[in-house]
Coordinates of C-alpha atoms and ligand atoms in Angstrom, one line a residue:
M1 CA -0.3 -105.6 105.9
S2 CA 3.4 -105.7 106.0
R3 CA 5.2 -108.0 108.2
S4 CA 8.4 -106.6 109.7
P5 CA 11.8 -108.3 109.0
G6 CA 11.8 -108.8 112.8
S7 CA 8.6 -110.8 112.6
D8 CA 10.0 -113.0 109.8
R9 CA 13.3 -113.7 111.8
T10 CA 11.4 -114.4 115.0
L11 CA 9.0 -116.8 113.3
A12 CA 11.9 -118.6 111.6
S13 CA 13.7 -119.0 114.9
F14 CA 10.5 -120.5 116.5
W15 CA 10.2 -122.9 113.6
V16 CA 13.8 -124.0 114.0
G17 CA 13.1 -124.6 117.7
A18 CA 10.0 -126.7 116.7
V19 CA 12.2 -128.9 114.4
V20 CA 14.7 -129.4 117.2
A21 CA 11.9 -130.3 119.7
A22 CA 10.4 -132.8 117.2
A23 CA 13.9 -134.3 116.6
L24 CA 14.3 -134.7 120.4
S25 CA 11.1 -136.8 120.4
L26 CA 13.0 -139.3 118.2
V27 CA 15.9 -139.8 120.7
G28 CA 16.1 -143.4 121.6
A29 CA 13.5 -144.5 119.1
P30 CA 14.3 -147.8 117.2
L31 CA 15.3 -147.7 113.6
P32 CA 13.6 -147.8 111.2
L33 CA 11.2 -145.5 112.9
P34 CA 7.9 -147.2 113.7
L35 CA 5.2 -144.9 112.2
D36 CA 2.6 -145.7 114.8
A37 CA 0.6 -144.0 117.6
G38 CA 3.5 -144.2 120.0
L39 CA 5.7 -142.0 117.7
L40 CA 2.8 -139.6 117.1
A41 CA 2.3 -139.3 120.9
H42 CA 6.0 -138.5 121.4
V43 CA 6.3 -135.9 118.6
A44 CA 3.0 -134.2 119.6
G45 CA 4.0 -134.2 123.3
M46 CA 7.4 -132.6 122.7
L47 CA 6.0 -130.0 120.4
A48 CA 3.3 -129.2 122.9
G49 CA 5.9 -128.7 125.7
Y50 CA 8.0 -126.5 123.4
L51 CA 5.0 -124.5 122.3
S52 CA 4.0 -123.8 125.9
A53 CA 7.4 -122.2 126.4
V54 CA 7.0 -120.2 123.2
M55 CA 3.6 -119.0 124.2
V56 CA 5.0 -117.6 127.5
V57 CA 7.9 -115.9 125.6
L58 CA 5.4 -114.3 123.2
M59 CA 3.6 -112.6 126.1
S60 CA 6.7 -111.8 128.1
R61 CA 6.7 -108.1 126.8
A62 CA 10.4 -108.6 125.9
P63 CA 11.3 -105.2 124.3
L64 CA 13.0 -106.9 121.4
L65 CA 9.8 -108.7 120.4
E66 CA 7.5 -105.7 121.3
R67 CA 9.4 -103.3 119.1
H68 CA 10.4 -105.5 116.2
V69 CA 7.4 -107.7 115.9
G70 CA 4.6 -105.6 117.5
S71 CA 2.2 -106.5 120.3
D72 CA -0.8 -107.0 117.9
V73 CA 1.2 -109.5 115.8
L74 CA 2.5 -111.3 119.0
T75 CA -1.1 -111.5 120.3
R76 CA -2.3 -113.0 117.0
W77 CA 0.5 -115.6 117.1
H78 CA -0.3 -116.3 120.7
S79 CA -3.9 -116.9 120.0
K80 CA -3.1 -119.1 116.9
G81 CA -0.4 -120.9 119.0
G82 CA -2.9 -121.5 121.8
R83 CA -5.2 -123.3 119.4
L84 CA -2.4 -125.4 118.0
F85 CA -1.2 -126.2 121.5
L86 CA -4.6 -127.6 122.5
I87 CA -4.7 -129.7 119.3
L88 CA -1.2 -131.1 120.0
V89 CA -2.1 -131.9 123.6
C90 CA -5.2 -133.8 122.5
V91 CA -3.3 -135.6 119.8
H92 CA -0.6 -136.5 122.3
A93 CA -3.1 -137.7 124.9
G94 CA -5.2 -139.7 122.4
A95 CA -2.2 -141.3 120.7
A96 CA -0.4 -142.2 124.0
L97 CA -3.6 -143.8 125.3
G98 CA -4.2 -145.7 122.1
A99 CA -0.6 -146.9 122.0
W100 CA -0.7 -148.0 125.6
A101 CA -4.0 -149.9 125.1
Q102 CA -2.7 -151.5 121.9
T103 CA 0.7 -152.7 123.2
R104 CA -0.9 -154.1 126.4
Q105 CA -4.0 -155.4 124.8
E106 CA -6.2 -153.5 127.2
N107 CA -9.4 -151.6 126.7
L108 CA -9.3 -147.8 126.8
V109 CA -10.8 -147.4 130.3
T110 CA -8.3 -149.8 131.9
A111 CA -5.5 -148.1 129.9
L112 CA -6.6 -144.7 131.1
V113 CA -6.6 -145.7 134.8
A114 CA -3.1 -147.2 134.4
V115 CA -1.8 -144.1 132.5
L116 CA -3.1 -141.7 135.1
G117 CA -1.0 -143.6 137.7
L118 CA 2.2 -142.8 135.8
P119 CA 4.5 -140.1 137.4
G120 CA 3.2 -136.6 137.0
L121 CA 0.3 -137.7 134.8
L122 CA -2.5 -136.8 137.2
A123 CA -1.1 -133.3 137.6
A124 CA -0.6 -133.0 133.8
T125 CA -4.2 -134.0 133.3
L126 CA -5.3 -131.3 135.7
G127 CA -3.1 -128.8 133.9
T128 CA -4.7 -129.8 130.6
L129 CA -8.2 -129.3 132.0
L130 CA -7.0 -125.9 133.2
F131 CA -5.7 -125.1 129.7
F132 CA -9.1 -125.9 128.2
A133 CA -10.9 -123.8 130.8
I134 CA -8.6 -120.8 129.9
A135 CA -9.2 -121.4 126.2
G136 CA -13.0 -121.5 126.9
V137 CA -12.8 -118.0 128.5
S138 CA -10.7 -116.7 125.7
I139 CA -12.9 -117.6 122.7
R140 CA -14.4 -114.6 121.2
A141 CA -18.0 -115.2 122.3
A142 CA -17.1 -115.9 125.9
R143 CA -14.6 -113.0 126.0
R144 CA -17.3 -110.5 125.1
R145 CA -19.2 -111.5 128.2
V146 CA -16.4 -111.3 130.7
S147 CA -14.5 -108.2 131.8
H148 CA -10.9 -107.7 130.7
E149 CA -9.8 -108.0 134.3
A150 CA -11.7 -111.4 134.8
W151 CA -10.2 -112.7 131.5
H152 CA -6.8 -111.6 132.5
G153 CA -7.1 -113.2 135.9
V154 CA -8.1 -116.5 134.4
H155 CA -5.3 -116.3 131.9
L156 CA -2.7 -116.0 134.7
L157 CA -3.7 -119.6 135.6
T158 CA -1.7 -120.6 132.4
Y159 CA 1.4 -120.5 134.6
V160 CA -0.2 -122.9 137.0
A161 CA -1.2 -125.2 134.1
I162 CA 2.3 -125.2 132.7
S163 CA 3.8 -126.0 136.1
L164 CA 1.4 -128.9 136.6
S165 CA 2.4 -130.3 133.2
F166 CA 6.1 -129.8 133.7
I167 CA 6.9 -132.9 135.8
H168 CA 5.2 -135.1 133.2
E169 CA 7.4 -133.5 130.5
L170 CA 10.6 -134.3 132.4
A171 CA 9.4 -137.8 133.4
G172 CA 8.1 -138.6 129.9
P173 CA 10.0 -141.2 127.8
N174 CA 11.7 -138.6 125.6
L175 CA 13.6 -136.9 128.5
A176 CA 13.7 -139.4 131.3
G177 CA 17.1 -141.0 131.5
H178 CA 18.7 -138.1 129.6
P179 CA 19.9 -135.6 132.2
A180 CA 21.4 -133.2 129.7
L181 CA 18.2 -133.0 127.8
Q182 CA 16.2 -132.6 131.1
V183 CA 18.5 -129.7 132.1
A184 CA 18.2 -128.1 128.6
W185 CA 14.4 -128.5 128.7
T186 CA 14.1 -127.0 132.2
L187 CA 16.3 -124.1 131.2
M188 CA 14.1 -123.4 128.2
H189 CA 11.0 -123.1 130.6
V190 CA 13.0 -121.1 133.2
Y191 CA 14.2 -118.7 130.5
A192 CA 10.6 -118.1 129.3
L193 CA 9.5 -117.5 132.9
A194 CA 12.5 -115.3 133.6
L195 CA 11.5 -113.1 130.6
V196 CA 8.1 -112.6 132.1
V197 CA 9.4 -111.8 135.6
R198 CA 12.0 -109.4 134.1
F199 CA 9.8 -107.5 131.7
R200 CA 6.3 -107.7 133.2
L201 CA 7.2 -107.3 136.8
L202 CA 10.7 -105.9 137.5
L203 CA 11.0 -103.5 134.6
P204 CA 7.8 -101.6 135.3
L205 CA 8.9 -101.3 139.0
E206 CA 12.3 -100.1 137.9
N207 CA 10.8 -97.6 135.5
A208 CA 8.4 -96.4 138.2
W209 CA 11.3 -95.7 140.5
R210 CA 13.5 -94.1 137.8
H211 CA 11.0 -92.0 136.0
R212 CA 8.5 -91.1 138.8
L213 CA 5.7 -90.5 136.4
R214 CA 2.7 -88.4 137.7
V215 CA -0.4 -87.0 136.1
E216 CA 0.2 -83.3 135.5
A217 CA -3.1 -82.4 133.9
V218 CA -6.2 -83.8 132.3
V219 CA -7.4 -81.8 129.4
P220 CA -10.8 -82.2 127.7
E221 CA -10.5 -82.7 123.9
A222 CA -14.1 -83.7 122.9
P223 CA -17.1 -85.2 124.5
G224 CA -15.8 -88.3 126.3
V225 CA -12.2 -87.7 125.3
V226 CA -9.4 -86.3 127.4
S227 CA -5.7 -85.9 127.1
V228 CA -3.7 -87.0 130.1
I229 CA -0.4 -85.1 130.4
M230 CA 2.2 -86.8 132.6
S231 CA 5.5 -85.5 133.9
G232 CA 8.5 -87.5 134.9
R233 CA 12.3 -87.7 135.0
H234 CA 14.8 -89.1 132.5
L235 CA 12.0 -89.8 130.0
D236 CA 14.5 -89.7 127.1
E237 CA 15.8 -93.0 128.4
L238 CA 12.5 -94.7 127.6
G239 CA 13.3 -94.4 123.9
A240 CA 9.6 -94.0 123.1
E241 CA 8.9 -93.4 119.4
P242 CA 5.8 -91.8 117.9
G243 CA 3.4 -94.5 116.9
Q244 CA 4.2 -96.6 120.0
F245 CA 2.1 -97.2 123.1
F246 CA 2.6 -98.0 126.8
R247 CA 0.5 -100.0 129.2
W248 CA -0.5 -97.4 131.8
R249 CA -1.4 -98.2 135.4
F250 CA -2.8 -95.2 137.2
L251 CA -2.4 -95.6 141.0
S252 CA -5.9 -94.4 141.9
S253 CA -8.9 -96.1 143.2
G254 CA -10.6 -98.3 140.6
L255 CA -7.7 -98.1 138.2
W256 CA -4.5 -99.4 139.9
R257 CA -5.4 -103.1 139.2
T258 CA -5.3 -102.9 135.4
A259 CA -2.7 -101.6 132.9
H260 CA -4.5 -100.1 129.9
P261 CA -2.8 -99.7 126.6
F262 CA -2.8 -96.1 125.2
S263 CA -0.7 -94.7 122.4
L264 CA 1.4 -91.6 122.8
S265 CA -0.7 -88.8 121.2
A266 CA 2.3 -86.5 121.0
P267 CA 6.1 -87.1 120.9
R268 CA 7.9 -86.7 124.2
H269 CA 8.4 -83.0 124.9
G270 CA 11.2 -82.7 127.5
D271 CA 9.9 -84.3 130.7
F272 CA 6.3 -84.6 129.5
L273 CA 4.3 -87.4 127.8
R274 CA 0.8 -87.2 126.6
I275 CA -1.9 -89.8 125.9
T276 CA -5.5 -89.2 124.7
V277 CA -8.2 -91.4 126.0
K278 CA -11.7 -92.0 124.8
A279 CA -14.2 -93.3 127.4
L280 CA -15.3 -96.7 126.1
G281 CA -15.7 -98.7 129.2
G282 CA -15.1 -98.6 133.0
G283 CA -11.4 -98.0 133.0
S284 CA -11.2 -95.4 130.3
T285 CA -14.2 -93.6 131.8
R286 CA -12.4 -93.4 135.2
I287 CA -9.3 -92.0 133.5
Q288 CA -11.4 -88.9 132.5
T289 CA -11.6 -87.9 136.2
L290 CA -7.9 -88.5 137.2
T291 CA -6.5 -85.9 139.5
P292 CA -3.1 -84.2 139.0
G293 CA -0.5 -85.8 141.2
T294 CA -1.7 -89.4 140.6
R295 CA 1.3 -91.8 140.3
V296 CA 1.6 -93.7 137.1
F297 CA 3.4 -97.0 136.2
A298 CA 4.2 -97.3 132.5
E299 CA 5.1 -100.5 130.8
G300 CA 6.7 -100.1 127.4
P301 CA 7.2 -98.6 125.0
S302 CA 5.6 -101.2 122.7
G303 CA 4.5 -101.4 119.1
A304 CA 6.2 -101.7 115.8
M305 CA 4.2 -99.1 113.9
T306 CA 6.9 -96.5 113.8
A307 CA 9.0 -94.5 111.3
R308 CA 11.4 -97.5 111.2
R309 CA 9.0 -99.3 109.0
R310 CA 9.3 -96.7 106.2
T311 CA 10.8 -97.5 102.9
R312 CA 9.4 -94.7 100.8
G313 CA 9.7 -91.0 100.5
S314 CA 6.0 -90.0 100.8
V315 CA 3.6 -91.1 103.5
L316 CA -0.1 -91.4 103.9
L317 CA -1.5 -91.6 107.5
I318 CA -5.0 -92.8 107.9
A319 CA -6.9 -92.5 111.2
G320 CA -10.4 -93.5 112.2
G321 CA -11.9 -92.0 115.4
V322 CA -9.6 -92.3 118.4
G323 CA -7.1 -94.1 116.1
I324 CA -5.9 -90.5 115.5
T325 CA -3.7 -90.7 118.6
P326 CA -0.6 -92.4 117.3
M327 CA -1.1 -90.7 113.9
R328 CA -1.1 -87.3 115.6
A329 CA 2.3 -88.1 117.1
M330 CA 3.7 -89.3 113.8
F331 CA 2.3 -86.3 111.9
E332 CA 4.5 -84.1 114.0
T333 CA 7.7 -86.1 113.7
L334 CA 7.9 -88.1 110.5
E335 CA 10.9 -86.9 108.6
M336 CA 9.9 -85.5 105.2
T337 CA 12.7 -84.6 102.8
G338 CA 11.2 -84.2 99.4
G339 CA 8.3 -86.5 100.0
A340 CA 4.7 -85.6 100.7
L341 CA 2.8 -86.2 104.0
T342 CA -1.0 -86.6 104.0
L343 CA -3.3 -87.4 106.9
I344 CA -6.8 -88.8 106.3
Y345 CA -8.8 -88.4 109.4
R346 CA -12.2 -90.1 109.4
T347 CA -14.9 -89.5 112.1
S348 CA -18.7 -89.9 112.0
R349 CA -19.6 -86.5 113.6
P350 CA -17.9 -83.1 113.6
Q351 CA -17.9 -83.1 117.4
D352 CA -15.8 -86.3 117.5
V353 CA -12.8 -84.6 115.8
I354 CA -9.9 -84.1 118.2
F355 CA -6.7 -82.1 117.8
R356 CA -8.2 -80.0 115.0
S357 CA -6.2 -76.9 115.7
E358 CA -3.0 -78.9 116.4
L359 CA -3.3 -80.8 113.2
E360 CA -4.0 -77.6 111.2
H361 CA -1.0 -75.9 112.8
L362 CA 1.3 -78.8 112.1
A363 CA 0.1 -79.1 108.5
R364 CA 0.9 -75.4 107.9
L365 CA 4.3 -75.8 109.7
R366 CA 5.3 -78.9 107.8
G367 CA 3.7 -78.2 104.4
A368 CA 1.6 -81.3 104.9
E369 CA -2.1 -81.9 104.2
V370 CA -5.0 -83.1 106.4
L371 CA -8.1 -84.5 104.6
W372 CA -11.1 -84.5 106.9
L373 CA -13.7 -87.2 106.1
I374 CA -16.6 -86.4 108.4
G375 CA -20.0 -87.9 108.1
P376 CA -21.9 -91.2 108.2
S377 CA -20.4 -94.2 106.5
S378 CA -23.6 -94.5 104.3
S379 CA -22.3 -91.5 102.3
P380 CA -20.9 -93.0 99.1
E381 CA -18.0 -90.5 98.9
L382 CA -16.9 -91.4 102.4
Q383 CA -16.6 -95.1 101.7
M384 CA -13.1 -96.6 101.7
T385 CA -13.1 -97.8 98.2
G386 CA -10.0 -97.9 96.0
Q387 CA -11.6 -95.3 93.7
N388 CA -12.4 -92.8 96.6
L389 CA -8.9 -93.3 98.1
L390 CA -7.3 -92.6 94.7
R391 CA -9.4 -89.5 94.3
L392 CA -8.1 -88.2 97.6
V393 CA -4.4 -89.3 97.3
P394 CA -3.7 -90.1 93.6
D395 CA -0.1 -91.4 94.3
L396 CA -1.0 -93.5 97.3
A397 CA 0.4 -96.7 95.7
E398 CA 3.8 -95.0 95.8
R399 CA 3.7 -94.2 99.5
D400 CA 4.1 -95.9 102.9
V401 CA 0.6 -96.1 104.5
Y402 CA 0.1 -96.1 108.2
L403 CA -3.3 -97.1 109.5
C404 CA -5.1 -97.0 112.9
A405 CA -8.9 -97.4 112.9
S406 CA -11.7 -99.7 114.1
P407 CA -11.6 -103.3 113.0
A408 CA -14.4 -102.7 110.4
M409 CA -12.8 -99.5 109.0
S410 CA -9.4 -101.2 108.9
A411 CA -10.8 -104.2 107.0
A412 CA -12.5 -101.9 104.4
L413 CA -9.3 -99.9 104.1
R414 CA -7.2 -102.9 103.5
A415 CA -9.5 -103.9 100.6
G416 CA -9.6 -100.3 99.3
L417 CA -5.9 -99.8 99.4
A418 CA -5.2 -103.1 97.7
E419 CA -7.7 -102.1 95.0
A420 CA -5.9 -98.8 94.6
G421 CA -2.7 -100.7 93.9
L422 CA -0.9 -100.3 97.2
P423 CA 1.5 -103.3 97.7
L424 CA 0.4 -104.5 101.2
R425 CA 4.0 -104.7 102.4
H426 CA 3.8 -100.9 102.5
L427 CA 0.8 -100.9 104.8
H428 CA 1.7 -100.6 108.5
E429 CA -1.1 -101.0 111.1
E430 CA -1.7 -100.8 114.8
A431 CA -5.0 -102.3 116.0
F432 CA -6.5 -101.0 119.2
T433 CA -7.7 -104.5 120.1
F434 CA -5.8 -107.4 121.4
Ligands
LIG1 C1 -2.1 -100.9 121.2 C2 -3.4 -100.2 121.7 C3 -3.3 -98.8 121.7 C4 -4.5 -98.1 122.2 N1 -4.4 -96.7 122.2 C5 -5.5 -96.0 122.5 C6 -5.5 -94.6 122.6 O1 -4.5 -93.9 122.2 N2 -6.6 -94.0 123.0 C7 -7.8 -94.7 123.4 O2 -8.8 -94.0 123.7 N3 -7.8 -96.0 123.3 C8 -6.7 -96.7 123.0 N4 -6.7 -98.1 123.0 C9 -8.0 -98.8 123.4 C10 -8.0 -98.8 125.0 O3 -6.9 -99.5 125.5 C11 -9.3 -99.4 125.5 O4 -10.3 -98.7 125.0 C12 -9.3 -99.4 127.0 O5 -8.2 -100.2 127.6 C13 -10.6 -99.9 127.4 O6 -10.6 -100.1 128.8 P1 -12.0 -100.0 129.6 O7 -11.8 -100.5 131.0 O8 -12.5 -98.6 129.5 O9 -13.0 -100.8 128.8 P2 -13.7 -102.2 128.9 O10 -15.1 -102.1 128.9 O11 -13.0 -103.0 130.0 O12 -13.2 -102.9 127.5 C14 -13.4 -102.3 126.3 C15 -12.5 -103.0 125.3 O13 -11.1 -102.7 125.6 C16 -10.4 -103.9 125.8 N5 -9.6 -103.7 127.0 C17 -10.0 -103.4 128.2 N6 -8.9 -103.3 129.1 C18 -7.8 -103.6 128.3 C19 -6.5 -103.8 128.6 N7 -6.0 -103.6 129.9 N8 -5.6 -104.2 127.6 C20 -6.1 -104.5 126.4 N9 -7.4 -104.3 126.1 C21 -8.2 -103.9 127.0 C22 -11.5 -104.9 126.2 O14 -11.0 -106.3 125.9 C23 -12.6 -104.5 125.3 O15 -12.4 -104.9 124.0 C24 -5.6 -98.8 122.6 C25 -5.6 -100.2 122.6 C26 -4.5 -100.9 122.1 C27 -4.5 -102.3 122.2

């Protein structure tokens, strides 16, 4: 899968920050540097503190990150960063305890009791236990057993855990006695938190006030699938691009507490936006029965799978199941001057196909092509092998390929497209899972 230049730049700037944080941990250290447990504790501690701020920034929904890196990539980084953070905290705690015990010739239990008495250490330990509890709920197996709402609620405790650890960071040997560094470190955390408040709290409220989105109609598309058409004001100011999604909060009973991500299934038309929702769980099932007039809060737009990623004249769009929604919007709007536009649409059963007449109409209008792959995945000709894909679209290696499908189909397609000769930097994906 291609990584956007925005992702590379963002990642590079995080690495630079990590180098600075590691360098700060050496402030005041004697020369030559003693390569011991104490030094390891300092470096790991500063890196963990820095990473906790980065993790908050990654989830701040800052538009620059959401549009140029993409929510799925940010979420992946956040989950990898979370694991690294826990490792750094363990290394920091273990090495600090070991160094304390060694320099004072104490056993580990006596050292632990003494260390917990240091300023802010008890709170930091509680914060660490909270981090582990949050990680426990987030690991895949546990996550499957808890609802998204419960998982999200527990995740919000991250802010409490960071606050509990903060005093220890300022009082620790790297920053204590260096007021300028303490101020800079505090500003880093305040900045991360300010991004969250700005983009997760204030912006959705501002948008709600400015755009006054309401449900206009709910239109059945297929069994268990509806389109929700919403009207509002000044919607052009949202700058939403086909391929992007919003997090929608419908202010109706049973729905107002959760913001669900859904892609635009059509480009904005005047004062109207459309999403198309498949009933997969509690929230998406309730959306099927929304009534016109329901107020809507929209957070976004997010997502980097847009026309901006294109570098080639011809495009292949591939959709699996309800993954057709962002592709439908792009099929209408991608600029085609001289290049070809093909949509492969894969569903298991004919009744699962949505937008059939719209897609046929757009294909005629735009001189584009839709290839319908309908049937069970056991059919050899429907499998996403390189050979089958090349049979369908012989020049696919020369195109930009956009993909939105289930994790299993996406994995098969990644392998098939690579086998067919597509350089993976020309593959642009949106995953419907975080
Ligand atoms: C970027 C993106 C775009 C999407 N676009 C579409 C679309 O156009 N059409 C469509 O039908 N579906 C889309 N989805 C999937 C849709 O968001 C989920 O099916 C829906 O939120 C499930 O909610 P639920 O309460 O019905 O299901 P649940 O039973 O609560 O959960 C089913 C699955 O959805 C996940 N999920 C639930 N709530 C959320 C949430 N608030 N945020 C993130 N994940 C959640 C759960 O972790 C679980 O994996 C998209 C998902 C993402 C991430």
